Amino acid sequence: MNPSTATQEPTNVFDFVSRLSRISFDSRFYNGSSTGDSPFVSNFLSSDLFKGFNDTKKHKVVASLSVSKSAATFLRILNDFNRAIRFHCERIPLGFASIRVASVDNKGLRDDGCGVLEEEGFPFNGVGAEKPKKVLILMSDTGGGHRASAEAIKTTFHEEFGDEYQVFVTDLWSDHTPWPFNQLPRSYNFLVKHGTLWKMTYYGTAPRVVHQSNFAATSTFIAREVAKGLMKYQPDIIISVHPLMQHVPLRILRARGLLKKIVFTTVITDLSTCHPTWFHKLVTRCYCPTIEVAKRASKAGLQPSQIKVYGLPVRPSFVKPVRPKVELRKELGMDVDLPAVLLMGGGEGMGPIEATARALGNSLYDETLGQPIGQVLVICGRNKKLTNRLLSVNWKIPIQVKGFVTKMEECMGACDCIITKAGPGTIAEAMIRGLPIILNDYIAGQVSGLLVLNFFEISFWQWC
């Protein structure tokens, strides 16, 4: 099957082509299907297409031209002209899964009359029942929690459905937007390190009139690139695990008429206080981790049929049996006998990690005995500067310093308690492992509500 894409052409181009095509051109179409379905028609293109991914039969269509000898010159001119248009015109991102390319009524043109289908480009996904559905998970590396949730969903899809689904994870802003929008993770890291700026950004963009107008303006600059990024994966299902991944993609899907063809779901990764950008009325489903978040979704205008309470996505490895602690400690280079503290600050290594590590280094060393009474495993995440500083210290107790790790369940399994900032994912994972939690930092906004909710209503951890 030859894949299909579209190129954009001005309306006057089609007027010119139409006038040329009237000169002794006779279009004949042969339908390889016995159903009588009529596919798109074009006077100067031929293509093999399938109808839709829900159909079990393939409908092959071949468009051919019959011209008189007197029109041969015009046919050659027409072909050359068509090739020039393909080369020079910008491409329109249309290759989404399950999209209806055209009908007999529009004669091979897009519904807006300014697109022409061509033979080469991106194939359409979901056109055969034997092909796996494609799932695209949208996230951003603003902290490690969003990626952890994305990977948890991806792993679960693989374990539950095998090859029935192909799952892709992408950082939509970093990978598919131009500068300066692709600097979102760096901007986030800068803002959270300067608390006042972060609070101004978080609360200043909370009103709907503010963030909706911001997204509308931003779409003007990034919509085409984001659309190409979505088209690259050709998803049947889109899952957002980040508050900034709803508005622009949904605007694109609505503009392309794909809202009913592609399932769009939001999986919220905040346990209590949520920024309003998490909620969008056009989503198919909004999966909330708690009843508190579900109430906020309802207040934001989502219908009860859109809201589902399913808990927080956690990697399946956390609910599987872990190896013996002694074995894990040997593998991590830790002492097998001393009590161990796991110290971390999320994927970016934020918070008072260094100060806490130095305090632990002093308190876990018995001056009377002249020996350590405990040890520390420090996870610095992507904070390479912090990693280097801690590695350069001459510690009096056993301390292992790691960068970004992917097997956090093993780090937790090797330790006896955890000191960390108030991140929803880390808290949920530690609770599953039965690890005592001490919180030493939090980010204003989405996490402050988490502290209030659980400290006063649940009281299952200690704030220090």
Coordinates of C-alpha atoms in Angstrom, one line a residue:
M1 CA 0.0 0.0 0.0
N2 CA 1.3 3.4 -0.9
P3 CA 1.0 5.8 2.0
S4 CA -0.7 9.2 1.7
T5 CA -0.1 12.7 2.8
A6 CA -1.3 16.1 1.8
T7 CA 0.3 19.3 0.5
Q8 CA -1.2 22.8 0.8
E9 CA -2.0 24.7 -2.4
P10 CA -3.6 28.1 -2.9
T11 CA -7.1 28.2 -4.2
N12 CA -6.0 29.8 -7.4
V13 CA -3.8 26.8 -8.1
F14 CA -6.8 24.5 -8.1
D15 CA -8.7 26.9 -10.4
F16 CA -5.8 26.6 -12.9
V17 CA -5.6 22.9 -12.5
S18 CA -9.3 22.6 -13.0
R19 CA -9.2 24.5 -16.2
L20 CA -6.4 22.3 -17.5
S21 CA -8.2 19.1 -16.5
R22 CA -11.2 20.1 -18.6
I23 CA -9.2 19.7 -21.8
S24 CA -9.9 16.2 -23.1
F25 CA -9.4 14.5 -19.7
D26 CA -11.5 11.5 -19.0
S27 CA -11.2 10.1 -15.4
R28 CA -12.1 6.5 -14.9
F29 CA -12.0 4.8 -11.6
Y30 CA -11.8 1.1 -10.8
N31 CA -13.0 0.0 -7.4
G32 CA -11.4 -3.3 -6.2
S33 CA -14.1 -3.7 -3.6
S34 CA -17.4 -5.4 -4.2
T35 CA -19.2 -3.1 -1.7
G36 CA -19.5 -0.2 -4.1
D37 CA -17.8 2.2 -1.7
S38 CA -16.6 5.3 -3.5
P39 CA -13.2 6.6 -2.4
F40 CA -11.6 10.0 -3.1
V41 CA -11.1 11.0 -6.7
S42 CA -8.3 13.1 -8.2
N43 CA -7.6 13.9 -11.8
F44 CA -3.8 13.8 -11.4
L45 CA -3.1 11.4 -8.6
S46 CA -3.4 7.7 -8.0
S47 CA -3.3 6.0 -4.6
D48 CA -4.2 2.8 -2.8
L49 CA -6.2 3.5 0.4
F50 CA -7.9 1.6 3.1
K51 CA -11.2 2.9 4.4
G52 CA -10.9 2.7 8.3
F53 CA -9.3 0.7 11.0
N54 CA -12.7 -0.7 12.2
D55 CA -13.3 -2.3 8.8
T56 CA -12.1 -5.8 8.3
K57 CA -12.1 -5.6 4.5
K58 CA -9.6 -3.6 2.6
H59 CA -10.9 -1.4 -0.2
K60 CA -8.4 -0.8 -2.9
V61 CA -8.9 2.1 -5.3
V62 CA -7.0 2.9 -8.3
A63 CA -7.5 6.2 -10.1
S64 CA -6.4 6.3 -13.8
L65 CA -6.5 8.8 -16.6
S66 CA -7.4 8.5 -20.1
V67 CA -6.4 11.3 -22.5
S68 CA -6.5 11.9 -26.1
K69 CA -3.3 12.3 -28.1
S70 CA -4.1 16.0 -28.7
A71 CA -4.0 16.5 -24.9
A72 CA -0.7 14.6 -24.3
T73 CA 1.2 17.9 -24.1
F74 CA -1.2 19.3 -21.5
L75 CA -1.0 16.1 -19.5
R76 CA 2.8 16.4 -19.3
I77 CA 2.5 20.0 -18.3
L78 CA 0.0 19.1 -15.7
N79 CA 2.2 16.4 -14.2
D80 CA 5.2 18.8 -14.1
F81 CA 3.1 21.4 -12.5
N82 CA 1.8 18.9 -9.9
R83 CA 5.3 17.8 -9.0
A84 CA 6.4 21.5 -8.6
I85 CA 3.5 22.1 -6.2
R86 CA 4.4 19.0 -4.2
F87 CA 8.0 20.3 -3.9
H88 CA 7.4 23.9 -3.0
C89 CA 4.2 23.9 -0.9
E90 CA 4.2 23.4 2.9
R91 CA 2.8 20.0 4.2
I92 CA -0.4 19.9 6.2
P93 CA -0.3 17.4 9.0
L94 CA -3.2 15.1 8.2
G95 CA -1.9 11.6 8.7
F96 CA -3.7 10.9 11.9
A97 CA -5.1 7.5 12.7
S98 CA -8.6 6.6 11.7
I99 CA -9.0 9.9 9.7
R100 CA -11.4 9.8 6.8
V101 CA -9.2 11.1 4.0
A102 CA -11.9 12.3 1.6
S103 CA -15.2 11.3 0.0
V104 CA -16.6 11.2 -3.4
D105 CA -18.0 14.6 -2.9
N106 CA -14.8 16.5 -2.5
K107 CA -13.0 14.9 -5.4
G108 CA -9.7 14.3 -3.6
L109 CA -9.5 17.7 -1.9
R110 CA -9.5 18.4 1.8
D111 CA -12.8 19.6 3.3
D112 CA -11.4 23.2 3.3
G113 CA -10.6 22.9 -0.4
C114 CA -6.9 23.6 0.0
G115 CA -5.2 20.2 0.2
V116 CA -4.4 17.6 -2.4
L117 CA -3.7 14.0 -1.6
E118 CA -0.4 12.5 -2.8
E119 CA 1.1 9.0 -3.0
E120 CA 4.1 9.4 -0.7
G121 CA 4.4 10.4 2.9
F122 CA 2.9 9.1 6.1
P123 CA 0.8 6.0 6.1
F124 CA -2.6 6.0 7.9
N125 CA -2.7 3.9 11.0
G126 CA -5.6 1.7 12.1
V127 CA -6.7 0.9 8.6
G128 CA -6.4 -2.9 9.1
A129 CA -7.9 -4.9 11.9
E130 CA -4.7 -6.9 12.2
K131 CA -2.6 -3.8 13.0
P132 CA -2.1 -2.9 16.7
K133 CA -3.6 0.3 18.0
K134 CA -1.2 3.1 18.7
V135 CA -1.2 4.9 22.1
L136 CA 0.7 8.2 22.5
I137 CA 1.5 9.4 26.0
L138 CA 2.2 13.1 26.4
M139 CA 4.4 14.2 29.2
S140 CA 7.2 16.7 30.1
D141 CA 10.3 16.3 32.2
T142 CA 9.2 19.0 34.7
G143 CA 10.2 16.8 37.6
G144 CA 10.4 13.1 37.5
G145 CA 6.8 12.3 38.4
H146 CA 5.2 12.8 35.0
R147 CA 7.7 10.6 33.2
A148 CA 7.3 7.9 36.0
S149 CA 3.5 8.0 35.5
A150 CA 4.0 7.7 31.7
E151 CA 6.3 4.8 32.0
A152 CA 3.9 3.1 34.5
I153 CA 1.1 3.3 32.0
K154 CA 3.3 2.1 29.1
T155 CA 4.5 -0.9 31.1
T156 CA 1.0 -1.8 32.2
F157 CA -0.2 -1.7 28.6
H158 CA 2.5 -4.1 27.6
E159 CA 1.8 -6.5 30.5
E160 CA -1.9 -6.4 30.1
F161 CA -2.3 -6.3 26.3
G162 CA 1.0 -7.5 24.8
D163 CA 1.2 -6.6 21.1
E164 CA -2.3 -5.4 20.8
Y165 CA -1.1 -1.8 21.5
Q166 CA 2.0 0.1 20.5
V167 CA 2.8 2.7 23.2
F168 CA 5.0 5.8 22.7
V169 CA 6.0 8.3 25.3
T170 CA 7.0 11.8 24.1
D171 CA 7.9 15.1 25.7
L172 CA 5.7 17.2 23.5
W173 CA 7.1 20.5 24.4
S174 CA 10.8 19.6 24.2
D175 CA 10.6 17.3 21.1
H176 CA 8.0 19.0 19.0
T177 CA 8.0 22.8 19.6
P178 CA 10.4 25.5 18.4
W179 CA 12.5 27.7 20.7
P180 CA 11.8 29.1 23.2
F181 CA 8.8 26.8 23.9
N182 CA 11.0 23.7 23.9
Q183 CA 12.8 25.1 26.9
L184 CA 9.9 24.3 29.2
P185 CA 11.7 21.8 31.5
R186 CA 14.6 24.3 32.0
S187 CA 12.2 27.1 32.7
Y188 CA 10.4 24.9 35.3
N189 CA 13.7 24.0 37.1
F190 CA 14.6 27.7 37.2
L191 CA 11.2 28.8 38.6
V192 CA 11.0 26.2 41.3
K193 CA 14.4 27.1 42.5
H194 CA 13.1 30.7 42.9
G195 CA 10.0 30.2 45.0
T196 CA 8.5 33.6 44.5
L197 CA 8.7 33.4 40.7
W198 CA 7.1 30.0 40.8
K199 CA 4.2 31.2 43.0
M200 CA 3.6 34.1 40.7
T201 CA 3.6 31.8 37.7
Y202 CA 1.4 29.1 39.3
Y203 CA -1.2 31.3 40.8
G204 CA -1.1 34.0 38.1
T205 CA -2.0 31.5 35.3
A206 CA -4.7 29.8 37.4
P207 CA -7.7 31.9 36.2
R208 CA -9.3 30.3 33.1
V209 CA -9.3 33.6 31.2
V210 CA -5.6 33.9 31.7
H211 CA -4.4 30.4 30.7
Q212 CA -6.9 29.9 27.9
S213 CA -5.8 33.1 26.3
N214 CA -2.2 32.1 26.8
F215 CA -2.7 28.8 25.1
A216 CA -4.6 30.4 22.3
A217 CA -1.7 32.8 21.6
T218 CA 0.9 30.0 22.0
S219 CA -1.0 27.8 19.5
T220 CA -0.4 30.4 16.9
F221 CA 3.3 29.7 17.0
I222 CA 3.5 26.0 17.8
A223 CA 0.3 24.4 16.4
R224 CA 1.9 23.3 13.1
E225 CA 4.9 21.7 14.8
V226 CA 2.8 20.0 17.4
A227 CA 0.5 18.7 14.7
K228 CA 3.5 17.2 12.9
G229 CA 4.6 15.7 16.2
L230 CA 1.3 14.0 16.7
M231 CA 1.1 12.9 13.1
K232 CA 4.5 11.2 13.5
Y233 CA 3.0 8.7 15.8
Q234 CA -0.5 8.5 14.2
P235 CA -2.2 7.6 17.5
D236 CA -5.5 6.0 18.0
I237 CA -5.4 7.0 21.7
I238 CA -3.7 10.0 23.3
I239 CA -3.0 10.1 27.0
S240 CA -1.8 13.2 28.8
V241 CA -0.1 13.0 32.1
H242 CA 0.9 16.7 32.3
P243 CA -1.3 19.8 32.9
L244 CA 0.2 21.6 29.8
M245 CA -0.6 18.7 27.4
Q246 CA -4.3 19.2 27.0
H247 CA -5.1 22.5 25.4
V248 CA -2.9 22.8 22.4
P249 CA -3.3 19.1 21.2
L250 CA -7.1 19.3 21.7
R251 CA -7.3 22.6 19.7
I252 CA -5.5 20.8 16.9
L253 CA -7.7 17.8 17.0
R254 CA -10.8 19.9 17.0
A255 CA -9.5 22.0 14.1
R256 CA -8.9 18.8 12.1
G257 CA -12.2 17.3 13.0
L258 CA -10.6 14.4 14.8
L259 CA -12.1 14.7 18.3
K260 CA -14.4 11.7 17.6
K261 CA -11.8 9.7 15.8
I262 CA -9.0 9.8 18.4
V263 CA -9.6 9.0 22.1
F264 CA -8.1 11.7 24.3
T265 CA -7.7 11.1 28.0
T266 CA -6.1 12.9 30.9
V267 CA -4.4 11.1 33.8
I268 CA -3.9 13.5 36.6
T269 CA -0.8 13.0 38.7
D270 CA -1.6 15.4 41.6
L271 CA -3.3 14.0 44.6
S272 CA -5.1 17.1 45.9
T273 CA -4.6 20.6 44.7
C274 CA -4.5 20.7 40.9
H275 CA -3.7 23.6 38.6
P276 CA -6.8 24.3 36.4
T277 CA -4.9 23.5 33.2
W278 CA -5.3 19.9 34.1
F279 CA -9.0 20.1 33.2
H280 CA -10.4 20.4 29.7
K281 CA -14.0 19.9 28.7
L282 CA -13.2 18.2 25.4
V283 CA -11.4 15.2 26.8
T284 CA -12.9 11.7 26.4
R285 CA -12.0 10.7 30.0
C286 CA -10.3 12.4 32.9
Y287 CA -8.8 9.9 35.3
C288 CA -8.5 11.3 38.9
P289 CA -6.3 9.8 41.6
T290 CA -8.6 10.9 44.5
I291 CA -12.1 12.0 45.2
E292 CA -10.8 15.5 46.0
V293 CA -9.4 15.8 42.5
A294 CA -12.6 14.5 41.0
K295 CA -14.6 17.3 42.8
R296 CA -12.2 19.8 41.3
A297 CA -12.8 18.3 37.8
S298 CA -16.5 18.6 38.3
K299 CA -16.2 22.3 39.3
A300 CA -14.1 22.9 36.2
G301 CA -17.1 21.9 34.1
L302 CA -16.4 18.2 33.2
Q303 CA -19.4 15.9 33.1
P304 CA -19.8 12.9 35.4
S305 CA -19.4 10.6 32.4
Q306 CA -15.9 12.1 31.8
I307 CA -14.6 11.8 35.3
K308 CA -13.3 8.5 36.7
V309 CA -11.5 7.9 40.0
Y310 CA -8.8 5.3 39.5
G311 CA -5.9 6.2 41.8
L312 CA -2.4 7.3 40.8
P313 CA -0.4 5.4 38.1
V314 CA 2.4 3.5 39.8
R315 CA 5.0 1.3 38.0
P316 CA 4.0 -2.4 38.2
S317 CA 7.5 -3.2 39.6
F318 CA 6.4 -1.7 42.9
V319 CA 3.7 -4.2 43.5
K320 CA 5.9 -7.2 42.6
P321 CA 8.0 -9.1 45.2
V322 CA 11.4 -7.4 45.7
R323 CA 14.7 -9.2 46.1
P324 CA 16.1 -9.6 49.6
K325 CA 17.5 -6.4 51.2
V326 CA 21.0 -7.9 51.7
E327 CA 21.2 -8.7 48.0
L328 CA 20.0 -5.2 47.0
R329 CA 22.5 -3.5 49.3
K330 CA 25.4 -5.5 47.9
E331 CA 24.4 -4.6 44.4
L332 CA 24.2 -0.9 45.4
G333 CA 27.5 -0.9 47.2
M334 CA 25.9 -0.4 50.6
D335 CA 26.7 -1.9 54.0
V336 CA 24.6 -5.0 54.6
D337 CA 24.1 -4.5 58.3
L338 CA 23.7 -0.7 59.1
P339 CA 20.2 0.9 59.0
A340 CA 19.8 2.9 55.8
V341 CA 18.2 6.2 54.9
L342 CA 17.1 6.9 51.4
L343 CA 17.5 10.6 50.6
M344 CA 16.1 12.1 47.4
G345 CA 14.5 15.2 45.9
G346 CA 12.6 14.0 42.8
G347 CA 13.8 13.5 39.3
E348 CA 15.6 16.9 39.3
G349 CA 17.3 16.5 42.7
M350 CA 15.5 19.6 44.2
G351 CA 15.3 20.7 47.8
P352 CA 17.7 20.7 50.7
I353 CA 19.4 17.4 49.7
E354 CA 23.0 18.5 50.4
A355 CA 22.1 20.1 53.8
T356 CA 20.1 17.1 54.8
A357 CA 22.9 14.7 53.7
R358 CA 25.5 16.7 55.8
A359 CA 23.2 16.7 58.8
L360 CA 22.7 12.9 58.5
G361 CA 26.4 12.4 58.1
N362 CA 26.9 14.0 61.5
S363 CA 23.9 12.5 63.4
L364 CA 24.5 9.0 62.1
Y365 CA 28.1 8.9 63.4
D366 CA 28.6 8.0 67.1
E367 CA 31.6 10.0 68.4
T368 CA 31.8 7.9 71.5
L369 CA 32.1 4.6 69.6
G370 CA 34.0 6.2 66.8
Q371 CA 31.9 4.4 64.2
P372 CA 28.8 5.0 62.1
I373 CA 25.4 3.9 63.3
G374 CA 23.7 4.3 60.0
Q375 CA 24.2 4.9 56.3
V376 CA 22.6 7.0 53.5
L377 CA 21.7 6.3 49.9
V378 CA 21.4 9.7 48.1
I379 CA 19.5 9.9 44.8
C380 CA 20.4 13.2 43.0
G381 CA 18.4 12.7 39.9
R382 CA 19.5 14.9 36.9
N383 CA 21.2 17.3 39.3
K384 CA 24.8 16.6 38.2
K385 CA 26.3 19.5 40.1
L386 CA 24.8 18.2 43.3
T387 CA 26.1 14.7 42.5
N388 CA 29.6 15.9 42.0
R389 CA 29.6 18.0 45.2
L390 CA 28.4 15.1 47.3
L391 CA 30.9 12.7 45.8
S392 CA 33.7 15.1 46.7
V393 CA 32.9 15.1 50.4
N394 CA 34.9 13.0 52.8
W395 CA 32.1 11.3 54.7
K396 CA 32.4 9.8 58.1
I397 CA 29.6 7.3 57.4
P398 CA 28.9 5.1 54.4
I399 CA 27.1 7.2 51.8
Q400 CA 26.3 6.1 48.3
V401 CA 25.6 8.9 45.8
K402 CA 23.6 8.1 42.7
G403 CA 22.3 10.2 39.8
F404 CA 19.1 9.5 37.9
V405 CA 17.9 5.9 38.6
T406 CA 15.2 3.9 36.9
K407 CA 14.9 1.1 39.4
M408 CA 13.6 3.1 42.3
E409 CA 11.8 0.1 43.8
E410 CA 15.2 -1.5 44.4
C411 CA 16.6 1.6 46.1
M412 CA 13.5 1.7 48.4
G413 CA 13.8 -2.0 49.0
A414 CA 17.4 -1.6 50.2
C415 CA 16.5 1.2 52.8
D416 CA 14.6 1.4 56.0
C417 CA 13.1 4.9 55.6
I418 CA 12.9 7.7 53.1
I419 CA 13.5 11.5 53.3
T420 CA 12.2 13.4 50.3
K421 CA 10.2 16.3 49.0
A422 CA 6.4 16.0 48.9
G423 CA 6.0 14.5 45.4
P424 CA 2.8 12.5 44.8
G425 CA 4.5 9.7 42.9
T426 CA 7.3 9.2 45.4
I427 CA 4.9 9.2 48.3
A428 CA 2.6 6.6 46.7
E429 CA 5.6 4.3 45.8
A430 CA 7.0 4.5 49.3
M431 CA 3.6 3.7 50.8
I432 CA 3.3 0.7 48.6
R433 CA 6.7 -0.5 49.9
G434 CA 5.7 0.2 53.5
L435 CA 8.6 2.7 53.8
P436 CA 8.3 5.3 56.6
I437 CA 8.3 8.8 55.0
I438 CA 9.8 12.1 56.2
L439 CA 9.1 15.1 54.1
N440 CA 11.7 17.9 54.1
D441 CA 10.5 20.1 51.3
Y442 CA 7.5 20.9 49.0
I443 CA 6.7 22.9 45.9
A444 CA 4.1 25.7 46.4
G445 CA 0.8 25.2 44.6
Q446 CA -0.1 21.7 43.7
V447 CA 1.8 20.1 46.6
S448 CA 0.9 22.5 49.4
G449 CA -2.7 21.3 49.2
L450 CA -1.5 17.7 49.4
L451 CA 0.3 18.4 52.7
V452 CA -2.7 20.0 54.3
L453 CA -5.1 17.3 53.1
N454 CA -3.1 14.4 54.3
F455 CA -1.5 15.8 57.4
F456 CA -4.8 16.8 58.9
E457 CA -7.2 14.2 57.4
I458 CA -5.0 11.1 57.0
S459 CA -1.9 11.9 59.1
F460 CA 0.2 9.0 57.8
W461 CA 3.5 10.8 57.5
Q462 CA 5.6 13.3 59.5
W463 CA 6.5 16.8 58.3
C464 CA 9.8 18.0 59.4

